[in-house]
Backbone as ProteinMPNN parsed JSONL, in Angstrom:
{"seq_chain_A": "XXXXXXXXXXXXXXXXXXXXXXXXXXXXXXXXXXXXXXXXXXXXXXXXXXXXXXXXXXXXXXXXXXXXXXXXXXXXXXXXXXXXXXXXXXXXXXXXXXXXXXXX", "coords_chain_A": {"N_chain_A": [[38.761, 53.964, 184.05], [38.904, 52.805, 181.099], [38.348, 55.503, 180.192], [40.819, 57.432, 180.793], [42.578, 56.008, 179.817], [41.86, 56.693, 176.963], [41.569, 59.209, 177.247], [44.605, 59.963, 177.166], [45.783, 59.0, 175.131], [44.226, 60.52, 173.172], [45.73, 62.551, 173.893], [48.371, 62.051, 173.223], [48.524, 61.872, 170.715], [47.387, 64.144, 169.717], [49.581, 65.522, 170.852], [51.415, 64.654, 168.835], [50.548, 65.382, 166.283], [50.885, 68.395, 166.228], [53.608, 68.363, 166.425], [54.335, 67.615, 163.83], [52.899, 69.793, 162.676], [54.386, 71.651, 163.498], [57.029, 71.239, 162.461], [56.524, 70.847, 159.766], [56.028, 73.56, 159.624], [58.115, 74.997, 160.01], [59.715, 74.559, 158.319], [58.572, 75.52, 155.589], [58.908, 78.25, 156.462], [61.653, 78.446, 157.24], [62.426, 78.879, 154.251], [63.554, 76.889, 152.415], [62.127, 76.426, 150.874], [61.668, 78.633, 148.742], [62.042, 81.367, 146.093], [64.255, 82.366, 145.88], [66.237, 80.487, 146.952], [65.756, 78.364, 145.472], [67.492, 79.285, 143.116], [70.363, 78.966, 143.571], [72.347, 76.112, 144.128], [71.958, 73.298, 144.162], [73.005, 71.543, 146.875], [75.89, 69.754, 147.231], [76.333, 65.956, 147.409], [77.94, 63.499, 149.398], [79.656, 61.976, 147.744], [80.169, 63.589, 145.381], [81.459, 65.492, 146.57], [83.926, 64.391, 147.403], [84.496, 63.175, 144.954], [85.712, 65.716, 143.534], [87.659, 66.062, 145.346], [89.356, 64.146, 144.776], [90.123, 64.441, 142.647], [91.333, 66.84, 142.404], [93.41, 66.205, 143.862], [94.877, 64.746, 142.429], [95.95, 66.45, 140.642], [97.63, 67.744, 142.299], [99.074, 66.263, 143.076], [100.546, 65.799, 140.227], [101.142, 68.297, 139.208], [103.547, 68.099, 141.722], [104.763, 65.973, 140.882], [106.009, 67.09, 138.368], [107.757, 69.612, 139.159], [109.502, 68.331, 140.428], [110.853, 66.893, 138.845], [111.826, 68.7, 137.371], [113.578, 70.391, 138.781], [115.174, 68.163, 139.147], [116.206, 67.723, 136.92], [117.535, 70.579, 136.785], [119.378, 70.193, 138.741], [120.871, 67.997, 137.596], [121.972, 68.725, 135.647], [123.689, 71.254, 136.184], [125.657, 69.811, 138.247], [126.76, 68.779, 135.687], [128.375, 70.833, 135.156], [129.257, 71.722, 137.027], [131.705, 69.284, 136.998], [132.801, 69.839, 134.298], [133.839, 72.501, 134.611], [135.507, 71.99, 136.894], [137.197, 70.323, 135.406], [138.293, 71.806, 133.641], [139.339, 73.555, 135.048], [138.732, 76.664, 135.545], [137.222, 77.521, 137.527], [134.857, 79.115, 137.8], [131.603, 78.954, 136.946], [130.051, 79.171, 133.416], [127.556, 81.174, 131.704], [126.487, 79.58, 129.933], [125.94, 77.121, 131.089], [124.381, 77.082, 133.325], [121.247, 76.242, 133.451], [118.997, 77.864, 134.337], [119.695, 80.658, 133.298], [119.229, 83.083, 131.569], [120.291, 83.069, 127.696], [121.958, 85.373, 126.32]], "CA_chain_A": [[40.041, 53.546, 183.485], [39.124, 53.885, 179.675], [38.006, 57.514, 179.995], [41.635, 57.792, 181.269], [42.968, 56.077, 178.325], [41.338, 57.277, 175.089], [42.212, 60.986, 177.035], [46.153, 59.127, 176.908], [45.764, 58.51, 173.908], [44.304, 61.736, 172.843], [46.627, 63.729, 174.497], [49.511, 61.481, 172.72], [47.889, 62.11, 169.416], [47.835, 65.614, 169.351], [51.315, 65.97, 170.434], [52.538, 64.485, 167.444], [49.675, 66.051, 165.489], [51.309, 69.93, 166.717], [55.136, 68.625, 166.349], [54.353, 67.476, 162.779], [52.634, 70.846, 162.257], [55.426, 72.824, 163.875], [58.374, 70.803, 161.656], [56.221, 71.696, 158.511], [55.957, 75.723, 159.668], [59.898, 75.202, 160.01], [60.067, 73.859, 156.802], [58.283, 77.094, 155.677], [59.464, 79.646, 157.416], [63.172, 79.052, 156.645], [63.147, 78.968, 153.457], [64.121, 76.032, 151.858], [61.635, 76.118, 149.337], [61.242, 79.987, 147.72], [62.666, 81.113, 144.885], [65.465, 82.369, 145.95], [67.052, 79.359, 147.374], [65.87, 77.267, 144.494], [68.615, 79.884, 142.284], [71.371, 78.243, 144.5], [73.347, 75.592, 143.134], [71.579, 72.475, 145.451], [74.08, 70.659, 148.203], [76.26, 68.327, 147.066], [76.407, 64.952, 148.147], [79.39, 62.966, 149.933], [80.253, 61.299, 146.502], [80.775, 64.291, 144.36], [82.895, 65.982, 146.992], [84.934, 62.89, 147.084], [85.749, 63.095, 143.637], [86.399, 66.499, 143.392], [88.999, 66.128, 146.209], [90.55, 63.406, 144.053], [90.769, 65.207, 141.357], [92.476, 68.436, 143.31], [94.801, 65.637, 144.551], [95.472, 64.586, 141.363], [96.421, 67.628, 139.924], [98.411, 68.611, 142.966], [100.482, 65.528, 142.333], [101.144, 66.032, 138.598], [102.242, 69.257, 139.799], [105.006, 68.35, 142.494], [105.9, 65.512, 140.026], [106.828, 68.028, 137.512], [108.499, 70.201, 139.971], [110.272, 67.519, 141.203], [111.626, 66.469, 137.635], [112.066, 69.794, 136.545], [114.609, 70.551, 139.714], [116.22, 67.156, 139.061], [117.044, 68.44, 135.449], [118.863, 71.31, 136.967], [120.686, 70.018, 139.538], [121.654, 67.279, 136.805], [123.011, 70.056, 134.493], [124.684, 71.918, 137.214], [126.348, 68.621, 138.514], [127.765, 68.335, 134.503], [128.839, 72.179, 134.44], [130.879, 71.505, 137.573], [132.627, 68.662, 136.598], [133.598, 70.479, 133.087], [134.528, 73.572, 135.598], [136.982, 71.445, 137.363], [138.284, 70.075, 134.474], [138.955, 73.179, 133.066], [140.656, 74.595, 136.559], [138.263, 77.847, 135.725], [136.85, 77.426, 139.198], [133.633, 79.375, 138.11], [130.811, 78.315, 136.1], [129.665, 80.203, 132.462], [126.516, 81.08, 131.65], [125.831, 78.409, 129.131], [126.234, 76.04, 131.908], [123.197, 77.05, 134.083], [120.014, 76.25, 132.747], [117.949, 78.971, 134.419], [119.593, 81.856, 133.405], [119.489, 83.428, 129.78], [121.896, 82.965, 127.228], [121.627, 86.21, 125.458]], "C_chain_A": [[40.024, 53.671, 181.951], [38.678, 55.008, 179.523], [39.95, 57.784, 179.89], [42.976, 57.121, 179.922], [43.052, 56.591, 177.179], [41.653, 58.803, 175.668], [43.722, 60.759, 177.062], [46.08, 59.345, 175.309], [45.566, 59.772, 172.779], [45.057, 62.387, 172.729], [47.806, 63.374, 173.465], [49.357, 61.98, 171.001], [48.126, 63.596, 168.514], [48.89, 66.532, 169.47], [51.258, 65.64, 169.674], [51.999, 65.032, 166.217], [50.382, 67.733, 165.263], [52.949, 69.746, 166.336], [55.142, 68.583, 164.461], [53.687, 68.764, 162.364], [53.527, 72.197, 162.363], [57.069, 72.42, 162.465], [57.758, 70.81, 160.509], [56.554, 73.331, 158.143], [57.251, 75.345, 159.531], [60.709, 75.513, 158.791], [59.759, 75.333, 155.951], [59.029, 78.127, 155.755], [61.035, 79.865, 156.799], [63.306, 79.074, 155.291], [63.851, 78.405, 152.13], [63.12, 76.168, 149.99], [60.841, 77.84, 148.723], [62.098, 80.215, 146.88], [64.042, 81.695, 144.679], [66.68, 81.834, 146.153], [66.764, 78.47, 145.947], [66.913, 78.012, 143.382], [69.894, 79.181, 142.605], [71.487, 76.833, 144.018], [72.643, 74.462, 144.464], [72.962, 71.456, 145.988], [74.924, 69.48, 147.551], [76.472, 67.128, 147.884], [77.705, 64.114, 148.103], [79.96, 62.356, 148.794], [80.654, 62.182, 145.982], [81.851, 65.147, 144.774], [83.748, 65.061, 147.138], [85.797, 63.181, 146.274], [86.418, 64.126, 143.214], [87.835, 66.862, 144.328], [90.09, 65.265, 145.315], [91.173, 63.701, 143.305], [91.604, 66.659, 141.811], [93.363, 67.665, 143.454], [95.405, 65.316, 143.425], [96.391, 65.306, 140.502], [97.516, 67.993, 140.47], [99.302, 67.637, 142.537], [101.375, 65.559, 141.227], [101.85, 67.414, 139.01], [103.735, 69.424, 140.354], [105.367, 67.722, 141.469], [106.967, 66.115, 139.121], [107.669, 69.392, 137.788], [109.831, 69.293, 140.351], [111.487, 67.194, 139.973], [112.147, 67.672, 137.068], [113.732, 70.404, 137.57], [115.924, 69.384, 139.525], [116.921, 67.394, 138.051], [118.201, 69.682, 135.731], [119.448, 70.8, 137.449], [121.688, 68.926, 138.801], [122.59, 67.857, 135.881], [123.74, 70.586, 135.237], [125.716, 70.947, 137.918], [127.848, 68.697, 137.421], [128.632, 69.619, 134.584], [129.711, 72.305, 135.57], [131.542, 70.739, 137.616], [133.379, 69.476, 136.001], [133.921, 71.948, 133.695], [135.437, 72.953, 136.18], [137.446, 70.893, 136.353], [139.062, 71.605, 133.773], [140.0, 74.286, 133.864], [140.487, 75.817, 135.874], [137.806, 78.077, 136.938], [135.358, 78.374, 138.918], [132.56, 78.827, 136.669], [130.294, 79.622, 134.857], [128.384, 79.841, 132.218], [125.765, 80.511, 131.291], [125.475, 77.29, 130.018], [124.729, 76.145, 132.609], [121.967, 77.187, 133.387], [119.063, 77.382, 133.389], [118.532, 80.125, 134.148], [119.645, 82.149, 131.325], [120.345, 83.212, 128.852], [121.396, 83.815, 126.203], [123.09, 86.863, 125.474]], "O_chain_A": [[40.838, 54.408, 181.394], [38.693, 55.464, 178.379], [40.357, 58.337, 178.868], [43.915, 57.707, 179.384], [44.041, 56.889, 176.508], [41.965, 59.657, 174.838], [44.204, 61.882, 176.912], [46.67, 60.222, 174.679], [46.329, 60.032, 171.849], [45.317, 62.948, 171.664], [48.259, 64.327, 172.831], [50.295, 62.41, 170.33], [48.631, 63.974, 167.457], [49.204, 67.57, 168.887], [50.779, 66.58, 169.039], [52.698, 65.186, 165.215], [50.357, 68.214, 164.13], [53.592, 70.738, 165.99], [55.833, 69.382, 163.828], [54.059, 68.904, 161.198], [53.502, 73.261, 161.744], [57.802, 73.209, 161.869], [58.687, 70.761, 159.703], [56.987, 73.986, 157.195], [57.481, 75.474, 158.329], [61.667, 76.192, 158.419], [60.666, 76.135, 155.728], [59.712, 78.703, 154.908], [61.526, 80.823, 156.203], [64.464, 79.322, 154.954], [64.426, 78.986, 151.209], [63.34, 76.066, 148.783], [59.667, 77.999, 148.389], [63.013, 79.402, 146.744], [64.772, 81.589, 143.694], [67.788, 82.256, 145.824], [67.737, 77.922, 145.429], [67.263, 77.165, 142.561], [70.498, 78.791, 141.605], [70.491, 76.426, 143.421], [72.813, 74.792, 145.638], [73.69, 70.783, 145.258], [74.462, 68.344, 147.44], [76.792, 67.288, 149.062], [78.419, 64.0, 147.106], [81.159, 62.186, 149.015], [81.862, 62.008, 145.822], [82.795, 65.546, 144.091], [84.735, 65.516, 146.562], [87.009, 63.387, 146.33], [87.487, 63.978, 142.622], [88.744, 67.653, 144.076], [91.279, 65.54, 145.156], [92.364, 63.495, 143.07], [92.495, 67.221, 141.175], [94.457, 68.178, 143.22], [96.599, 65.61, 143.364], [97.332, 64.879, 139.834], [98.426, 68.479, 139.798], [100.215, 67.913, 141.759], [102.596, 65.401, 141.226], [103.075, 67.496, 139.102], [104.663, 70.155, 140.006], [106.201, 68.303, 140.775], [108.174, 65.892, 139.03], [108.145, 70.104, 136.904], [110.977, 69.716, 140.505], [112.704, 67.244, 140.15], [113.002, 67.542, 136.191], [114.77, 70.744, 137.002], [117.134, 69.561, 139.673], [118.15, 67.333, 138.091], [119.304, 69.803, 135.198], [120.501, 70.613, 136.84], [122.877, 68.809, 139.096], [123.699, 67.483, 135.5], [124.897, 70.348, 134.891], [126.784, 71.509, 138.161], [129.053, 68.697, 137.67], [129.727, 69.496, 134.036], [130.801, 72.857, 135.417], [132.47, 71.05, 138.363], [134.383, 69.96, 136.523], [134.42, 72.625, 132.796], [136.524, 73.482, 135.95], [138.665, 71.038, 136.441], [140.192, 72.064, 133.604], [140.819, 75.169, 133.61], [141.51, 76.368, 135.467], [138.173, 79.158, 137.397], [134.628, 78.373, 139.91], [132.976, 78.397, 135.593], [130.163, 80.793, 135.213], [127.935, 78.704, 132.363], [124.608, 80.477, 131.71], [124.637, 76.495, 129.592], [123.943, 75.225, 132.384], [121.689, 78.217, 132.772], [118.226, 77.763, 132.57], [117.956, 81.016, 134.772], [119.995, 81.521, 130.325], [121.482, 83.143, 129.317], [120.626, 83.414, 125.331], [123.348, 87.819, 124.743]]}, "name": "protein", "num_of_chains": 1, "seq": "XXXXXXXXXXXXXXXXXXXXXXXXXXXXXXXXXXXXXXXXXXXXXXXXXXXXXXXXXXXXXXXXXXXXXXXXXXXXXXXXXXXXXXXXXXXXXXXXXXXXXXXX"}
């Protein structure tokens, strides 16, 4: 019965002796550490993509905002330029009136 042990025991041993020698070669083998991978910009971690998402979101917002305000400005000018078109009973609008087009 301890013959049958300590070869248990053995046996148990040198598995983990062979897995820890195989998940070194792995380690190895792919790659991780030659010098071509160490050129490569290393992995970022869940925090810094975080913030760079925030900051994309950030940006995108300031964006629509100023889309958003920039549209409200016309349609506020175009609002005034057809009032002062119906007052005038011209029925069409002059060029001064529309803010996106040239006044050349």
């Amino acid at each position: 019965e301890t013959n049958i042990r300590y070869g248990m025991f053995c046996l148990t041993f040198m598995y983990f002796r062979a897995l820890h020698h195989v998940r070194k070669e792995k380690a190895i083998w792919c790659g991780h550490h030659d010098m071509v991978s160490m050129w490569r910009q290393p992995p970022m971690s869940d925090e810094r993509k975080k913030m760079i998402e925030e900051q994309k979101n950030i940006q995108f917002r300031r964006a629509r905002i100023e889309y958003s305000l920039i549209s409200c400005v016309d349609k506020i000018s175009l609002v005034g330029c057809k009032k002062e078109a119906s007052r005038s009973e011209a029925g069409n609008y002059s060029a001064a009136c529309i803010p996106w087009t040239s006044r050349s």
